[in-house]
Structure formats: C-alpha cells, structure tokens
Coordinates of N, CA and C in Angstrom, one line a residue:
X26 N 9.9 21.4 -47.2 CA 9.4 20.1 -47.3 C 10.2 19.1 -46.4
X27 N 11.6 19.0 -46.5 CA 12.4 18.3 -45.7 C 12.2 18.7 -43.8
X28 N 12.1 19.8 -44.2 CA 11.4 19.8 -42.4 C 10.0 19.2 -41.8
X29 N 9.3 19.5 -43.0 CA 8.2 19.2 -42.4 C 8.4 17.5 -42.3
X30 N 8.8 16.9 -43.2 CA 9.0 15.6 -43.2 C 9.9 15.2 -42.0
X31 N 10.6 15.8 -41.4 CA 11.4 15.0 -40.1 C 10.6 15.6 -38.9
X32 N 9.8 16.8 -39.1 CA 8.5 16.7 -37.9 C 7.6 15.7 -37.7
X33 N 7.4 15.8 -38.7 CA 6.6 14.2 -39.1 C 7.0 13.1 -38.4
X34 N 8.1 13.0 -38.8 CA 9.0 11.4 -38.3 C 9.1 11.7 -37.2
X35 N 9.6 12.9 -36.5 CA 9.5 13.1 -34.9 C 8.7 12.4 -34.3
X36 N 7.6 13.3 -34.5 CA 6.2 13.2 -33.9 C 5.5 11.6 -33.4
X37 N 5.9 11.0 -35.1 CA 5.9 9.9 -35.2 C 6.4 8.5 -34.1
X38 N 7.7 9.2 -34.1 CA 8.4 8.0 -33.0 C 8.2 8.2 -31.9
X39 N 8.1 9.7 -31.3 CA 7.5 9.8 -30.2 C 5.9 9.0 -29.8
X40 N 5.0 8.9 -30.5 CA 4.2 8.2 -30.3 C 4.2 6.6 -30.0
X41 N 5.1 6.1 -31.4 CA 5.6 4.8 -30.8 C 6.0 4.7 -29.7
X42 N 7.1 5.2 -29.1 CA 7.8 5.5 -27.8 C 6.9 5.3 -26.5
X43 N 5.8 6.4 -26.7 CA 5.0 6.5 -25.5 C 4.0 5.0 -25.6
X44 N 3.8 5.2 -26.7 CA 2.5 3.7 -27.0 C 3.3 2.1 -26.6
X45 N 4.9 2.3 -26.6 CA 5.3 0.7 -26.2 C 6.0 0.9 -24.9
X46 N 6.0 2.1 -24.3 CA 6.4 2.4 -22.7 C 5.0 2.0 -21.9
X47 N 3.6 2.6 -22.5 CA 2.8 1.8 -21.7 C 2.1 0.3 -21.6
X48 N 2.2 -0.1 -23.2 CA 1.6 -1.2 -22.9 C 2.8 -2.3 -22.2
X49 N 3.9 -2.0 -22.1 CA 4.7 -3.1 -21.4 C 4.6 -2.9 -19.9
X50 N 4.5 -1.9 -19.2 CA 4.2 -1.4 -18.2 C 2.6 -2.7 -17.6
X51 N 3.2 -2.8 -16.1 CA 2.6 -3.6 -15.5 C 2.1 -2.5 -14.8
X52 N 0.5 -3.2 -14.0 CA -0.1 -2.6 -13.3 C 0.7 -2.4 -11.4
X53 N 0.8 -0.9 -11.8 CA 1.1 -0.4 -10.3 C 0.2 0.6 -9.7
X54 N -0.7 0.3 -8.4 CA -1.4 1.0 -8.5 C -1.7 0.8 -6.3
X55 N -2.1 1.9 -5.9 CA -2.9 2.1 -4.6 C -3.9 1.0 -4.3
X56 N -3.5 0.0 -3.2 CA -4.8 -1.2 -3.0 C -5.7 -0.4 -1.7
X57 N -4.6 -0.2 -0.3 CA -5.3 0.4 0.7 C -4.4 0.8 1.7
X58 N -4.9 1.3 2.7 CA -3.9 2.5 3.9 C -4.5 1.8 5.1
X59 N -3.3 1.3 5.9 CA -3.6 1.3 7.3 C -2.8 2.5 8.5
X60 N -3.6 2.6 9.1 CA -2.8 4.0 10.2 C -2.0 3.2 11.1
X61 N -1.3 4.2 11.6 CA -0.4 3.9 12.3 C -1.4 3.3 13.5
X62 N -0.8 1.9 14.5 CA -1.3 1.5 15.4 C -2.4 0.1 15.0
X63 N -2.7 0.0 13.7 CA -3.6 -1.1 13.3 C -2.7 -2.4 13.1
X64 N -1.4 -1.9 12.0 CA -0.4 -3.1 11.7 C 0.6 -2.9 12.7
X65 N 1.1 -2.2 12.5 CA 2.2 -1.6 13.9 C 2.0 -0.4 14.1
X66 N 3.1 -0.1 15.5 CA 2.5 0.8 16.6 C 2.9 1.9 15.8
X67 N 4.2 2.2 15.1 CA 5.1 3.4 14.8 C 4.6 4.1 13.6
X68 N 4.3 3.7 12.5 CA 3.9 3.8 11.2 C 2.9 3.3 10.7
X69 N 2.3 4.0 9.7 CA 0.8 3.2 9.2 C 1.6 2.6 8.0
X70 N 0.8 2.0 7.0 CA 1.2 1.2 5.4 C 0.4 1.7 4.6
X71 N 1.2 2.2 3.4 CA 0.1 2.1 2.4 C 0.7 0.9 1.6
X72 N -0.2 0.2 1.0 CA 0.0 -1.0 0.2 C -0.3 -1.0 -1.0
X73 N 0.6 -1.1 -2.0 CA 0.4 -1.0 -3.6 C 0.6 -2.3 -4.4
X74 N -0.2 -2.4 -5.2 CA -0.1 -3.7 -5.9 C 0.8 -3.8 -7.3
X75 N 1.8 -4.1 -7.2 CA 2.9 -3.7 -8.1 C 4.0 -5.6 -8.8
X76 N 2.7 -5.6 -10.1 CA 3.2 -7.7 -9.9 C 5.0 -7.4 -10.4
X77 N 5.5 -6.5 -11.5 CA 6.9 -6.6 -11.6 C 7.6 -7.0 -10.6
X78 N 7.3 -6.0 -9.4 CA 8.3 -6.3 -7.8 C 7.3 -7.9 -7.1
X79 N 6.6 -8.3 -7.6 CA 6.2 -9.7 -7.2 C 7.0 -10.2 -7.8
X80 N 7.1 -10.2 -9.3 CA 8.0 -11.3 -9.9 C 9.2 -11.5 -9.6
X81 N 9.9 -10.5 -9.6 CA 10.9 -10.3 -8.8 C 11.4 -11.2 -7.7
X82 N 10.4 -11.5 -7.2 CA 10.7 -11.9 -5.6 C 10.7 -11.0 -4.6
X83 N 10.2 -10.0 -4.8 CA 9.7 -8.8 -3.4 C 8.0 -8.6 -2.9
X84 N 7.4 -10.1 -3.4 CA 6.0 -9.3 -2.6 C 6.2 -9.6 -1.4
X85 N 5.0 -8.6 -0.6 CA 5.5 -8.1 0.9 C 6.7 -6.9 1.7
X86 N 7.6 -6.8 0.6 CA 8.7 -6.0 0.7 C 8.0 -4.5 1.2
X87 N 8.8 -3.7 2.4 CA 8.0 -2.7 2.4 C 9.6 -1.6 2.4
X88 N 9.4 -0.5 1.9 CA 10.4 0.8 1.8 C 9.8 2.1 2.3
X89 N 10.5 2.8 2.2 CA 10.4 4.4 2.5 C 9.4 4.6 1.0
X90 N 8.7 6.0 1.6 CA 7.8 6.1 0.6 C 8.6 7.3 -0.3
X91 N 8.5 7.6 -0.8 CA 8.6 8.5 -2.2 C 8.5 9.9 -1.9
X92 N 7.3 10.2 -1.4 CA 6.7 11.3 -0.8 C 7.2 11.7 0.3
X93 N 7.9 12.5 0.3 CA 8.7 13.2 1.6 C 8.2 13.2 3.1
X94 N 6.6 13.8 2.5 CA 5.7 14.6 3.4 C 5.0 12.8 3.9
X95 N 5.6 12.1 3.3 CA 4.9 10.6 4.1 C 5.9 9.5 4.7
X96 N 7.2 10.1 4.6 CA 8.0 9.5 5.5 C 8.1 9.1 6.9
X97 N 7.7 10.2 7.4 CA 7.3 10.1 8.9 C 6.5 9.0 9.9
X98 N 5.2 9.2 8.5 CA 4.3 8.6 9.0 C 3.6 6.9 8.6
X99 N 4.5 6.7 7.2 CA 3.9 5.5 6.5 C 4.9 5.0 6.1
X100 N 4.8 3.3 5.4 CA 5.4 2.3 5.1 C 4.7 2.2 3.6
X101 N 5.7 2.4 2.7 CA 5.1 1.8 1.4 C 5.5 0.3 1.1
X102 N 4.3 -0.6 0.5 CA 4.9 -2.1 0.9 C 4.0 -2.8 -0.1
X103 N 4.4 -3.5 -0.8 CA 4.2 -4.3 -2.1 C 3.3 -5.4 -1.7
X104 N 1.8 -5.6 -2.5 CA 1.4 -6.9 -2.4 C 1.1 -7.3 -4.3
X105 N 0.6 -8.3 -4.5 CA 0.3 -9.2 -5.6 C -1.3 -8.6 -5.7
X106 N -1.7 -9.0 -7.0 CA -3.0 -8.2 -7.4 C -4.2 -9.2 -6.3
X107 N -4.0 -10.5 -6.1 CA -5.4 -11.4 -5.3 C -4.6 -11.2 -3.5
X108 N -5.5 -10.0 -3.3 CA -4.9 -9.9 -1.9 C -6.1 -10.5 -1.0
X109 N -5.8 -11.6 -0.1 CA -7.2 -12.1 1.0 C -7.0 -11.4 2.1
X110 N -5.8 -11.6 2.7 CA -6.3 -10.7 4.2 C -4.9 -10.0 4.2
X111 N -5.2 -8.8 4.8 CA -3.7 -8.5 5.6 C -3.8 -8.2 7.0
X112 N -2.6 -8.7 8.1 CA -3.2 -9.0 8.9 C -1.5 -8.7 10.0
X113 N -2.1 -8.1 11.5 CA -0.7 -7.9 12.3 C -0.6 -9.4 12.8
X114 N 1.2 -9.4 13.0 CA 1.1 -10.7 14.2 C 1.5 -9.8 15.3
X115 N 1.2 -10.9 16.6 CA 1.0 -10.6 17.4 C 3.1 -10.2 18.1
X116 N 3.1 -9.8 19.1 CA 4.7 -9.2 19.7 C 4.9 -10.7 20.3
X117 N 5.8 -11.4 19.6 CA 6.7 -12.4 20.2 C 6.3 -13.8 19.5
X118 N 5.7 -13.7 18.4 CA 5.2 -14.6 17.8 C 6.2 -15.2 16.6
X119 N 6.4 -16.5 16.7 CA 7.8 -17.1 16.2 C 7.5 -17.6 14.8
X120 N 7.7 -17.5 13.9 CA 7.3 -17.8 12.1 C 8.4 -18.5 11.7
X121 N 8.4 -19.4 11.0 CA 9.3 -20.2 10.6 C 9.0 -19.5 8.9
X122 N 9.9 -19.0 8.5 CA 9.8 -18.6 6.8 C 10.4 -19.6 6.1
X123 N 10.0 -19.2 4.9 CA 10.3 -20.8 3.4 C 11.8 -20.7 3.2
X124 N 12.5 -19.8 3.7 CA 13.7 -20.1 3.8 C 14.3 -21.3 5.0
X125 N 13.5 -21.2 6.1 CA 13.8 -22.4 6.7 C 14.3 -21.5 8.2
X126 N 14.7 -20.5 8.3 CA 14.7 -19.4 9.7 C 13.9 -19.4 10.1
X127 N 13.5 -19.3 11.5 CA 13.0 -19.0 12.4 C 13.1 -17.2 12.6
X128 N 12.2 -16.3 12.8 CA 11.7 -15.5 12.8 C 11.0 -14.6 13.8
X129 N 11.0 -13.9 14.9 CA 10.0 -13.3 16.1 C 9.8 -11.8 15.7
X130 N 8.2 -11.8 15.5 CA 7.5 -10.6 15.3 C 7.7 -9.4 16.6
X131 N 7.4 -8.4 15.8 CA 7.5 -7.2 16.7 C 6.4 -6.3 16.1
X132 N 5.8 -5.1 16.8 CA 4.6 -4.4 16.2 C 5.4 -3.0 16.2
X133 N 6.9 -3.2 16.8 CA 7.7 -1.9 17.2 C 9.1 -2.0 16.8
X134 N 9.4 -1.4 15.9 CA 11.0 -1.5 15.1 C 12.3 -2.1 16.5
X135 N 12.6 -2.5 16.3 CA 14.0 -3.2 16.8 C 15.2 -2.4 16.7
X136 N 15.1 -1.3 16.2 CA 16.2 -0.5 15.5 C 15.6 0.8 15.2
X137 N 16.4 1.9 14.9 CA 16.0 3.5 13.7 C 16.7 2.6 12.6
X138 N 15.3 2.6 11.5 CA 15.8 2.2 10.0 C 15.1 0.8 10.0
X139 N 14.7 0.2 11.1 CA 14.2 -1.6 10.5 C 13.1 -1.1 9.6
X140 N 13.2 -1.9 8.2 CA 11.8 -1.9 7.6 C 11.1 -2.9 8.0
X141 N 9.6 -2.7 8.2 CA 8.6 -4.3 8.0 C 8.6 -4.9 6.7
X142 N 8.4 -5.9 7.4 CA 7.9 -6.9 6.2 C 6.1 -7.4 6.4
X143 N 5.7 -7.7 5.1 CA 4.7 -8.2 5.2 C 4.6 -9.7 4.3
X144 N 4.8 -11.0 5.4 CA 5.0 -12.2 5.0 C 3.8 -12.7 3.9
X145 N 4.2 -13.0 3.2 CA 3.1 -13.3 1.9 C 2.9 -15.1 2.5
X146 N 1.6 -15.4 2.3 CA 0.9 -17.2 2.3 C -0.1 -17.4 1.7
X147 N -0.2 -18.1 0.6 CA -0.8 -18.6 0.1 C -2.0 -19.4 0.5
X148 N -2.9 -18.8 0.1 CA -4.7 -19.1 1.4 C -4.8 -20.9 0.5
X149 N -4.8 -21.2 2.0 CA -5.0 -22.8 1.4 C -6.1 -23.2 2.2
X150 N -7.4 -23.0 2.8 CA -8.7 -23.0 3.5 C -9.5 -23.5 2.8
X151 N -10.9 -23.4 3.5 CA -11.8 -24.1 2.7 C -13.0 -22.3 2.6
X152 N -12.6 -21.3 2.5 CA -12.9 -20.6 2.2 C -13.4 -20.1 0.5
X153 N -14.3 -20.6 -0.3 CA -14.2 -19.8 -1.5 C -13.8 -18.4 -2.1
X154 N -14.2 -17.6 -0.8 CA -13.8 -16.1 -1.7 C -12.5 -15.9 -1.5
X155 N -11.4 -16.8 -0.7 CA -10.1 -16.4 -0.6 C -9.6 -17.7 -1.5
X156 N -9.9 -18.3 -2.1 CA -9.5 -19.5 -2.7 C -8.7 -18.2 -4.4
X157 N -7.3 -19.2 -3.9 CA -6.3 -18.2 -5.0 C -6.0 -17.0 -4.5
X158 N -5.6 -16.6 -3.4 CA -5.7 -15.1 -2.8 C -4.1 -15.7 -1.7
X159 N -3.2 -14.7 -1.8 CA -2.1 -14.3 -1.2 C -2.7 -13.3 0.0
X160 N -2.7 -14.1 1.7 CA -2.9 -13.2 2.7 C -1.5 -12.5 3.4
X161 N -1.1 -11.5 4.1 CA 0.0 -11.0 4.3 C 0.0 -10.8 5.8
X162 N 0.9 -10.9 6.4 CA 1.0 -11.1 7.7 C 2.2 -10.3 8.2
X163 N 2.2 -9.0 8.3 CA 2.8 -7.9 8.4 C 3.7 -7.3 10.0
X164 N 4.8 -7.3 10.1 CA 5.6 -7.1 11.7 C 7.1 -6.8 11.2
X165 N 7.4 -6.5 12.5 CA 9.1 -6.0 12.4 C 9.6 -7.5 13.1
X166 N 10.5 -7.9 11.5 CA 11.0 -9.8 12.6 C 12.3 -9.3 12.7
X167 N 12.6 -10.1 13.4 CA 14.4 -10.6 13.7 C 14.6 -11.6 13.9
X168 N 15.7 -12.2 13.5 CA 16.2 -13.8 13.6 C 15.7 -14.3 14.9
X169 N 15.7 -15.5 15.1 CA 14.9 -16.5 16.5 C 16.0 -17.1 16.5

C-alpha cells in the first residue's frame, strides 16, 4: 500500500512539474530562413521568434546556432512575434543607434567571429498592415 501510495505521489508531481514548466514557457519558435547572399554575403539567418530574449533586451541579437551541422552556414538571430520587414543595409551605410553611436554596415564580417546584428525599428508609416510591427535591418556594424 505504502508504495503504491508514493507512486502515486510520484507520478503526481511529475505532472505538476511538466504542466507548470510549460505553461510558463514563452513562445519560441522558427519565423523564416534567408540564404546566404540575401542578408549578407557569408551566412544565411534563420530567425526565431523568441519574446523572453526580447524582454530581455536582445531582439535582433544574432549567435551561433545550436546545430553543429549549421554553423558553417547560418546565423541564428532573435526577432519579436509582429515582424514587418526584414531587410539588408546597404556596405557603408552609417546608422545612428538609440544608444546615440554612430554605426557603418557591412554585408561581410570585419573579423573571424563578428556576429550580425539585426537592428530592431519600430514601423512608424502610414502603412496599415505594418502598423505595430518591429522591421529589422540586419549587417555586420562597427563603430563610425
């Protein structure tokens, strides 16, 4: 009886366990892939919508991917769930970011190891279907 009774209780907590690990969990999930040569020249992106790492303060943030076999070839890189456009800048194009730096795009790493970024802006247009939509504006910068 006593065993069966702490299987019980096992079983039990494990379900709580699994049932309050997912509903706290935020949506992380695949939005879309660009190849190499569309955003920049070296690597393609896959882009995942992941709002924890928004909250944070990392949308746009891009890393090494997870997947071994996709190192080579791709950028994993964080957007917000209302994405409008994502989009390359052009090689030598100067950005002033909300920190207040001055910024010059590249489509080709500056270094072995630079990650991209993909600059997050808030669509302020007279466009309806981007109205509330974060566009991303994706390059290899270095200080200006």
């Amino acid at each position: 009886m006593q065993k069966k009774f702490f299987s019980v209780l096992l079983g039990l907590t494990a379900l709580v366990m699994l049932g309050a690990g997912t509903a706290s969990a935020a949506p992380y999930y695949f939005y879309k892939q660009y190849s190499a040569g569309t955003l920049l020249t070296d690597k393609g992106i896959n882009f995942y919508v992941n709002q924890n790492e928004v909250k944070a303060g990392r949308d746009g943030w891009c890393h090494v991917p997870g997947d071994p076999g996709n190192r080579g070839k791709f950028w994993s890189c964080t957007v917000g769930g209302r994405v409008g456009e994502i989009m390359s800048v052009p090689n030598g194009e100067v950005v002033t970011f909300l920190d207040g730096r001055t910024h010059i795009a590249s489509k080709s790493a500056h270094y072995h190891g630079q990650r991209p970024y993909c600059l997050p802006h808030a669509y302020n247009g007279h466009l309806p279907k981007y109205q509330n939509t974060t566009w991303y504006y994706c390059a290899y910068w270095k200080l200006g």
